[in-house]
PDB file of C-alpha atoms in Angstrom:
ATOM      1  CA  GLY D   1     -11.386 -17.166  -3.319  1.00  0.00           C
ATOM      2  CA  ALA D   2     -13.569 -14.298  -2.037  1.00  0.00           C
ATOM      3  CA  GLY D   3     -10.644 -12.216  -0.743  1.00  0.00           C
ATOM      4  CA  VAL D   4      -6.871 -12.212  -0.456  1.00  0.00           C
ATOM      5  CA  SER D   5      -5.861 -14.864   2.043  1.00  0.00           C
ATOM      6  CA  GLN D   6      -2.501 -14.767   3.876  1.00  0.00           C
ATOM      7  CA  THR D   7      -1.028 -17.378   6.082  1.00  0.00           C
ATOM      8  CA  PRO D   8       0.198 -17.543   8.799  1.00  0.00           C
ATOM      9  CA  SER D   9      -1.521 -14.538  10.403  1.00  0.00           C
ATOM     10  CA  ASN D  10       1.165 -14.520  13.058  1.00  0.00           C
ATOM     11  CA  LYS D  11       4.647 -15.926  12.984  1.00  0.00           C
ATOM     12  CA  VAL D  12       7.221 -15.706  15.764  1.00  0.00           C
ATOM     13  CA  THR D  13      10.678 -17.022  14.995  1.00  0.00           C
ATOM     14  CA  GLU D  14      14.227 -16.747  16.257  1.00  0.00           C
ATOM     15  CA  LYS D  15      16.981 -14.719  14.716  1.00  0.00           C
ATOM     16  CA  GLY D  16      18.713 -16.642  11.953  1.00  0.00           C
ATOM     17  CA  LYS D  17      15.721 -18.876  11.092  1.00  0.00           C
ATOM     18  CA  TYR D  18      14.068 -19.291   7.717  1.00  0.00           C
ATOM     19  CA  VAL D  19      10.471 -18.108   7.187  1.00  0.00           C
ATOM     20  CA  GLU D  20       7.908 -18.612   4.507  1.00  0.00           C
ATOM     21  CA  LEU D  21       4.773 -16.456   4.178  1.00  0.00           C
ATOM     22  CA  ARG D  22       2.010 -17.388   1.820  1.00  0.00           C
ATOM     23  CA  CYS D  23      -0.439 -15.332  -0.173  1.00  0.00           C
ATOM     24  CA  ASP D  24      -3.552 -16.639  -1.982  1.00  0.00           C
ATOM     25  CA  PRO D  25      -4.858 -13.843  -4.219  1.00  0.00           C
ATOM     26  CA  ILE D  26      -8.392 -13.339  -5.528  1.00  0.00           C
ATOM     27  CA  SER D  27      -9.075 -15.857  -8.285  1.00  0.00           C
ATOM     28  CA  GLY D  28      -8.232 -14.438 -11.637  1.00  0.00           C
ATOM     29  CA  HIS D  29      -6.165 -11.523 -10.409  1.00  0.00           C
ATOM     30  CA  THR D  30      -2.895 -11.524 -12.456  1.00  0.00           C
ATOM     31  CA  ALA D  31      -1.081  -8.894 -10.520  1.00  0.00           C
ATOM     32  CA  LEU D  32       0.247  -9.661  -7.035  1.00  0.00           C
ATOM     33  CA  TYR D  33       2.115  -7.343  -4.716  1.00  0.00           C
ATOM     34  CA  TRP D  34       4.101  -7.800  -1.488  1.00  0.00           C
ATOM     35  CA  TYR D  35       4.529  -4.900   0.860  1.00  0.00           C
ATOM     36  CA  ARG D  36       6.043  -4.660   4.356  1.00  0.00           C
ATOM     37  CA  GLN D  37       4.446  -2.358   6.920  1.00  0.00           C
ATOM     38  CA  SER D  38       6.231  -1.399  10.102  1.00  0.00           C
ATOM     39  CA  LEU D  39       4.333   0.247  13.032  1.00  0.00           C
ATOM     40  CA  GLY D  40       3.366   3.801  12.083  1.00  0.00           C
ATOM     41  CA  GLN D  41       4.711   3.537   8.530  1.00  0.00           C
ATOM     42  CA  GLY D  42       3.174   3.182   5.134  1.00  0.00           C
ATOM     43  CA  PRO D  43       3.309  -0.025   3.094  1.00  0.00           C
ATOM     44  CA  GLU D  44       6.817  -0.439   1.795  1.00  0.00           C
ATOM     45  CA  PHE D  45       6.967  -2.009  -1.644  1.00  0.00           C
ATOM     46  CA  LEU D  46       8.916  -5.267  -1.895  1.00  0.00           C
ATOM     47  CA  ILE D  47       8.030  -7.078  -5.112  1.00  0.00           C
ATOM     48  CA  TYR D  48       5.337  -7.141  -7.776  1.00  0.00           C
ATOM     49  CA  PHE D  49       4.310 -10.089  -9.951  1.00  0.00           C
ATOM     50  CA  GLN D  50       2.468  -9.936 -13.309  1.00  0.00           C
ATOM     51  CA  GLY D  51       1.410 -13.649 -13.765  1.00  0.00           C
ATOM     52  CA  THR D  52       4.308 -15.909 -12.881  1.00  0.00           C
ATOM     53  CA  GLY D  53       7.040 -13.389 -13.451  1.00  0.00           C
ATOM     54  CA  ALA D  54       8.441 -10.731 -11.108  1.00  0.00           C
ATOM     55  CA  ALA D  55       7.705  -7.476 -12.977  1.00  0.00           C
ATOM     56  CA  ASP D  56       9.574  -5.411 -10.345  1.00  0.00           C
ATOM     57  CA  ASP D  57      11.614  -6.700  -7.468  1.00  0.00           C
ATOM     58  CA  SER D  58      13.435  -3.443  -6.788  1.00  0.00           C
ATOM     59  CA  GLY D  59      11.967  -3.170  -3.266  1.00  0.00           C
ATOM     60  CA  LEU D  60      13.496  -6.391  -1.926  1.00  0.00           C
ATOM     61  CA  PRO D  61      15.929  -5.116   0.714  1.00  0.00           C
ATOM     62  CA  ASN D  62      18.601  -7.673   0.212  1.00  0.00           C
ATOM     63  CA  ASP D  63      19.306 -11.149  -1.070  1.00  0.00           C
ATOM     64  CA  ARG D  64      17.830 -12.745   2.061  1.00  0.00           C
ATOM     65  CA  PHE D  65      14.416 -12.012   0.663  1.00  0.00           C
ATOM     66  CA  PHE D  66      12.926 -13.908  -2.252  1.00  0.00           C
ATOM     67  CA  ALA D  67       9.485 -14.495  -3.609  1.00  0.00           C
ATOM     68  CA  VAL D  68       7.973 -16.942  -6.053  1.00  0.00           C
ATOM     69  CA  ARG D  69       4.653 -17.317  -7.916  1.00  0.00           C
ATOM     70  CA  PRO D  70       5.202 -20.560  -9.928  1.00  0.00           C
ATOM     71  CA  GLU D  71       1.708 -21.023 -11.311  1.00  0.00           C
ATOM     72  CA  GLY D  72       0.556 -17.425 -11.440  1.00  0.00           C
ATOM     73  CA  SER D  73      -1.696 -17.716  -8.420  1.00  0.00           C
ATOM     74  CA  VAL D  74      -0.405 -18.428  -4.900  1.00  0.00           C
ATOM     75  CA  SER D  75       2.794 -16.629  -4.016  1.00  0.00           C
ATOM     76  CA  THR D  76       5.358 -17.347  -1.260  1.00  0.00           C
ATOM     77  CA  LEU D  77       7.697 -14.768   0.263  1.00  0.00           C
ATOM     78  CA  LYS D  78      10.744 -16.398   1.664  1.00  0.00           C
ATOM     79  CA  ILE D  79      13.061 -14.834   4.192  1.00  0.00           C
ATOM     80  CA  GLN D  80      16.441 -16.471   4.997  1.00  0.00           C
ATOM     81  CA  ARG D  81      18.553 -15.879   8.135  1.00  0.00           C
ATOM     82  CA  THR D  82      15.887 -13.638   9.644  1.00  0.00           C
ATOM     83  CA  GLU D  83      17.020 -10.517  11.596  1.00  0.00           C
ATOM     84  CA  ARG D  84      15.188  -8.571  14.275  1.00  0.00           C
ATOM     85  CA  GLY D  85      14.818  -5.755  11.799  1.00  0.00           C
ATOM     86  CA  ASP D  86      12.666  -7.980   9.605  1.00  0.00           C
ATOM     87  CA  SER D  87       9.845  -7.864  12.163  1.00  0.00           C
ATOM     88  CA  ALA D  88       6.835  -6.227  10.533  1.00  0.00           C
ATOM     89  CA  VAL D  89       3.462  -6.970   9.026  1.00  0.00           C
ATOM     90  CA  TYR D  90       3.887  -8.426   5.554  1.00  0.00           C
ATOM     91  CA  LEU D  91       0.963  -7.449   3.304  1.00  0.00           C
ATOM     92  CA  CYS D  92      -0.050  -9.150   0.117  1.00  0.00           C
ATOM     93  CA  ALA D  93      -2.344  -7.446  -2.424  1.00  0.00           C
ATOM     94  CA  SER D  94      -3.787  -8.386  -5.782  1.00  0.00           C
ATOM     95  CA  SER D  95      -5.501  -6.732  -8.672  1.00  0.00           C
ATOM     96  CA  PRO D  96      -7.064  -7.868 -11.988  1.00  0.00           C
ATOM     97  CA  SER D  97      -4.096  -6.668 -13.978  1.00  0.00           C
ATOM     98  CA  GLY D  98      -1.026  -4.545 -13.519  1.00  0.00           C
ATOM     99  CA  ARG D  99      -1.369  -2.812 -16.885  1.00  0.00           C
ATOM    100  CA  ALA D 100      -5.013  -2.366 -17.799  1.00  0.00           C
ATOM    101  CA  THR D 101      -6.732   0.884 -17.067  1.00  0.00           C
ATOM    102  CA  GLY D 102      -9.335   0.452 -14.273  1.00  0.00           C
ATOM    103  CA  ALA D 103      -7.492  -2.464 -12.818  1.00  0.00           C
ATOM    104  CA  ASN D 104      -5.477  -0.427 -10.282  1.00  0.00           C
ATOM    105  CA  VAL D 105      -7.519  -1.214  -7.225  1.00  0.00           C
ATOM    106  CA  LEU D 106      -5.471  -3.239  -4.873  1.00  0.00           C
ATOM    107  CA  THR D 107      -7.239  -5.641  -2.594  1.00  0.00           C
ATOM    108  CA  PHE D 108      -5.153  -6.290   0.426  1.00  0.00           C
ATOM    109  CA  GLY D 109      -4.908  -9.333   2.569  1.00  0.00           C
ATOM    110  CA  ALA D 110      -5.084  -9.197   6.363  1.00  0.00           C
ATOM    111  CA  GLY D 111      -1.274  -9.533   6.543  1.00  0.00           C
ATOM    112  CA  SER D 112       1.165 -11.811   8.172  1.00  0.00           C
ATOM    113  CA  ARG D 113       2.725 -10.405  11.325  1.00  0.00           C
ATOM    114  CA  LEU D 114       6.321 -11.571  11.666  1.00  0.00           C
ATOM    115  CA  THR D 115       8.181 -11.213  14.920  1.00  0.00           C
ATOM    116  CA  VAL D 116      11.864 -12.053  15.008  1.00  0.00           C
ATOM    117  CA  LEU D 117      13.178 -12.547  18.499  1.00  0.00           C
TER     118      LEU D 117
ATOM    119  CA  GLY Q   1      11.994   4.978  -8.926  1.00  0.00           C
ATOM    120  CA  GLU Q   2       9.010   6.776  -7.580  1.00  0.00           C
ATOM    121  CA  ASN Q   3       9.164   8.428  -4.121  1.00  0.00           C
ATOM    122  CA  VAL Q   4       6.091   9.690  -2.391  1.00  0.00           C
ATOM    123  CA  GLU Q   5       6.251  12.155   0.521  1.00  0.00           C
ATOM    124  CA  GLN Q   6       3.165  12.745   2.714  1.00  0.00           C
ATOM    125  CA  HIS Q   7       2.363  15.260   5.358  1.00  0.00           C
ATOM    126  CA  PRO Q   8       1.335  15.895   8.048  1.00  0.00           C
ATOM    127  CA  SER Q   9       2.093  12.653   9.783  1.00  0.00           C
ATOM    128  CA  THR Q  10      -0.612  13.315  12.355  1.00  0.00           C
ATOM    129  CA  LEU Q  11      -3.715  15.512  12.159  1.00  0.00           C
ATOM    130  CA  SER Q  12      -6.265  16.218  14.838  1.00  0.00           C
ATOM    131  CA  VAL Q  13      -9.494  17.998  14.061  1.00  0.00           C
ATOM    132  CA  GLN Q  14     -12.873  18.615  15.694  1.00  0.00           C
ATOM    133  CA  GLU Q  15     -15.879  16.915  14.271  1.00  0.00           C
ATOM    134  CA  GLY Q  16     -17.374  18.941  11.504  1.00  0.00           C
ATOM    135  CA  ASP Q  17     -14.105  20.586  10.567  1.00  0.00           C
ATOM    136  CA  SER Q  18     -12.269  19.875   7.304  1.00  0.00           C
ATOM    137  CA  ALA Q  19      -9.048  17.913   7.003  1.00  0.00           C
ATOM    138  CA  VAL Q  20      -6.374  18.265   4.347  1.00  0.00           C
ATOM    139  CA  ILE Q  21      -3.628  15.787   3.652  1.00  0.00           C
ATOM    140  CA  LYS Q  22      -0.848  16.567   1.128  1.00  0.00           C
ATOM    141  CA  CYS Q  23       1.448  14.401  -0.882  1.00  0.00           C
ATOM    142  CA  THR Q  24       4.284  15.061  -3.415  1.00  0.00           C
ATOM    143  CA  TYR Q  25       5.650  12.573  -5.855  1.00  0.00           C
ATOM    144  CA  SER Q  26       8.998  12.481  -7.779  1.00  0.00           C
ATOM    145  CA  ASP Q  27       8.280  10.630 -10.985  1.00  0.00           C
ATOM    146  CA  SER Q  28       6.793  12.980 -13.525  1.00  0.00           C
ATOM    147  CA  ALA Q  29       5.620  10.076 -15.482  1.00  0.00           C
ATOM    148  CA  SER Q  30       3.298   8.867 -12.729  1.00  0.00           C
ATOM    149  CA  ASN Q  31      -0.346   9.243 -13.727  1.00  0.00           C
ATOM    150  CA  TYR Q  32      -2.461   7.396 -11.229  1.00  0.00           C
ATOM    151  CA  PHE Q  33      -2.892   8.600  -7.629  1.00  0.00           C
ATOM    152  CA  PRO Q  34      -4.995   6.634  -5.245  1.00  0.00           C
ATOM    153  CA  TRP Q  35      -5.733   7.218  -1.501  1.00  0.00           C
ATOM    154  CA  TYR Q  36      -6.196   4.311   0.911  1.00  0.00           C
ATOM    155  CA  LYS Q  37      -7.705   4.356   4.400  1.00  0.00           C
ATOM    156  CA  GLN Q  38      -6.514   1.892   7.033  1.00  0.00           C
ATOM    157  CA  GLU Q  39      -8.501   1.605  10.266  1.00  0.00           C
ATOM    158  CA  LEU Q  40      -6.743   0.267  13.343  1.00  0.00           C
ATOM    159  CA  GLY Q  41      -5.961  -3.401  12.968  1.00  0.00           C
ATOM    160  CA  LYS Q  42      -7.468  -3.610   9.492  1.00  0.00           C
ATOM    161  CA  ARG Q  43      -6.104  -3.704   5.945  1.00  0.00           C
ATOM    162  CA  PRO Q  44      -5.812  -0.631   3.657  1.00  0.00           C
ATOM    163  CA  GLN Q  45      -8.837   0.029   1.447  1.00  0.00           C
ATOM    164  CA  LEU Q  46      -9.153   2.360  -1.539  1.00  0.00           C
ATOM    165  CA  ILE Q  47     -11.365   5.446  -0.865  1.00  0.00           C
ATOM    166  CA  ILE Q  48     -10.749   7.534  -3.885  1.00  0.00           C
ATOM    167  CA  ASP Q  49      -8.325   7.930  -6.814  1.00  0.00           C
ATOM    168  CA  ILE Q  50      -7.485  10.370  -9.469  1.00  0.00           C
ATOM    169  CA  ARG Q  51      -5.726  10.136 -12.880  1.00  0.00           C
ATOM    170  CA  SER Q  52      -3.481  12.795 -14.368  1.00  0.00           C
ATOM    171  CA  ASN Q  53      -5.968  13.833 -16.991  1.00  0.00           C
ATOM    172  CA  VAL Q  54      -8.181  15.603 -14.408  1.00  0.00           C
ATOM    173  CA  GLY Q  55      -7.409  18.174 -11.772  1.00  0.00           C
ATOM    174  CA  GLU Q  56     -10.077  17.298  -9.193  1.00  0.00           C
ATOM    175  CA  LYS Q  57     -12.448  14.496  -8.251  1.00  0.00           C
ATOM    176  CA  LYS Q  58     -15.112  14.430  -5.597  1.00  0.00           C
ATOM    177  CA  ASP Q  59     -17.045  11.672  -3.928  1.00  0.00           C
ATOM    178  CA  GLN Q  60     -19.518  12.923  -1.262  1.00  0.00           C
ATOM    179  CA  ARG Q  61     -17.439  14.294   1.541  1.00  0.00           C
ATOM    180  CA  ILE Q  62     -14.025  13.498   0.118  1.00  0.00           C
ATOM    181  CA  ALA Q  63     -12.218  15.115  -2.788  1.00  0.00           C
ATOM    182  CA  VAL Q  64      -8.765  14.821  -4.288  1.00  0.00           C
ATOM    183  CA  THR Q  65      -6.930  17.499  -6.156  1.00  0.00           C
ATOM    184  CA  LEU Q  66      -3.878  17.133  -8.439  1.00  0.00           C
ATOM    185  CA  ASN Q  67      -1.282  19.619  -9.580  1.00  0.00           C
ATOM    186  CA  LYS Q  68       0.817  17.907 -12.223  1.00  0.00           C
ATOM    187  CA  THR Q  69       3.160  20.834 -12.681  1.00  0.00           C
ATOM    188  CA  ALA Q  70       4.085  20.924  -9.019  1.00  0.00           C
ATOM    189  CA  LYS Q  71       3.805  17.090  -8.697  1.00  0.00           C
ATOM    190  CA  HIS Q  72       1.585  17.220  -5.701  1.00  0.00           C
ATOM    191  CA  PHE Q  73      -1.947  15.995  -4.866  1.00  0.00           C
ATOM    192  CA  SER Q  74      -4.174  16.461  -1.852  1.00  0.00           C
ATOM    193  CA  LEU Q  75      -6.949  14.731  -0.058  1.00  0.00           C
ATOM    194  CA  HIS Q  76      -9.757  16.880   1.377  1.00  0.00           C
ATOM    195  CA  ILE Q  77     -12.335  15.594   3.861  1.00  0.00           C
ATOM    196  CA  THR Q  78     -15.154  17.911   4.723  1.00  0.00           C
ATOM    197  CA  GLU Q  79     -17.590  17.729   7.626  1.00  0.00           C
ATOM    198  CA  THR Q  80     -15.342  15.179   9.375  1.00  0.00           C
ATOM    199  CA  GLN Q  81     -16.913  12.500  11.610  1.00  0.00           C
ATOM    200  CA  PRO Q  82     -15.415  10.346  14.253  1.00  0.00           C
ATOM    201  CA  GLU Q  83     -15.532   7.309  11.885  1.00  0.00           C
ATOM    202  CA  ASP Q  84     -13.098   9.206   9.600  1.00  0.00           C
ATOM    203  CA  SER Q  85     -10.467   8.578  12.236  1.00  0.00           C
ATOM    204  CA  ALA Q  86      -7.839   6.297  10.600  1.00  0.00           C
ATOM    205  CA  VAL Q  87      -4.555   6.326   8.821  1.00  0.00           C
ATOM    206  CA  TYR Q  88      -4.642   7.629   5.336  1.00  0.00           C
ATOM    207  CA  PHE Q  89      -2.051   6.756   2.605  1.00  0.00           C
ATOM    208  CA  CYS Q  90      -1.438   8.378  -0.709  1.00  0.00           C
ATOM    209  CA  ALA Q  91       0.248   6.454  -3.475  1.00  0.00           C
ATOM    210  CA  ALA Q  92       1.403   6.905  -7.048  1.00  0.00           C
ATOM    211  CA  ARG Q  93       2.282   4.778 -10.104  1.00  0.00           C
ATOM    212  CA  ARG Q  94       2.772   4.898 -13.856  1.00  0.00           C
ATOM    213  CA  GLU Q  95      -0.501   3.180 -14.775  1.00  0.00           C
ATOM    214  CA  GLN Q  96       0.209   2.044 -18.370  1.00  0.00           C
ATOM    215  CA  ALA Q  97       3.712   1.017 -17.648  1.00  0.00           C
ATOM    216  CA  GLY Q  98       2.436  -1.419 -15.086  1.00  0.00           C
ATOM    217  CA  THR Q  99       4.813  -0.259 -12.392  1.00  0.00           C
ATOM    218  CA  ALA Q 100       4.351  -0.900  -8.755  1.00  0.00           C
ATOM    219  CA  LEU Q 101       2.119   1.321  -6.623  1.00  0.00           C
ATOM    220  CA  ILE Q 102       4.351   3.277  -4.197  1.00  0.00           C
ATOM    221  CA  PHE Q 103       2.880   4.563  -0.980  1.00  0.00           C
ATOM    222  CA  GLY Q 104       3.571   7.541   1.295  1.00  0.00           C
ATOM    223  CA  LYS Q 105       4.260   6.971   4.988  1.00  0.00           C
ATOM    224  CA  GLY Q 106       0.700   7.826   6.065  1.00  0.00           C
ATOM    225  CA  THR Q 107      -1.239  10.373   8.014  1.00  0.00           C
ATOM    226  CA  THR Q 108      -3.007   9.559  11.238  1.00  0.00           C
ATOM    227  CA  LEU Q 109      -6.217  11.517  11.343  1.00  0.00           C
ATOM    228  CA  SER Q 110      -8.074  11.853  14.672  1.00  0.00           C
ATOM    229  CA  VAL Q 111     -11.533  13.300  14.742  1.00  0.00           C
ATOM    230  CA  SER Q 112     -12.775  14.255  18.165  1.00  0.00           C
ATOM    231  CA  SER Q 113     -16.439  14.790  18.895  1.00  0.00           C
TER     232      SER Q 113
END
């Protein structure tokens, strides 16, 4: 696609529920990142994919968070047993490659705003 | 892993003045340092970046300087305009190692006319 697409743009859920957030990166971009941004804070790194595999998942806060990218394109961030503290904007970004020089420019999606009541 | 500290958290200047935002990083192997601008309600966008093989880079009214020894880098905006008002984020990564891009917490710049 022309840009990074994220759905849903807004999600309100109740504490304890399961949530899936989807990211459709720019076509051909092999690197895909998930960040979480709380109000007044910088993007907090969660996980980074190079192709289908997670190159770095050290930012996932706990085992309630999981992400997949089965075909190396669309990615889904999954949050189990949501807590109020999970409320944030979840940003997805993609780039042509995670390793090549000159391929560092991340293009961000508009984000998915998650509110846990 | 990498840790990026950014200050100040807020900065208010008069139109036409200069603004400087500073960042420090912890990983001495980091060699790529971009700056992103995020306007209210919008997504972050790259405005300038620098690699560790140079000490300074300019693009019109914005410039970035890097001190590898001290592990800090700065964004300089000259002749500020109201449209420069936004949140600015610095970031760092090990480019060739393909590690994740780690962001600072951001600086909210307000330019008053």
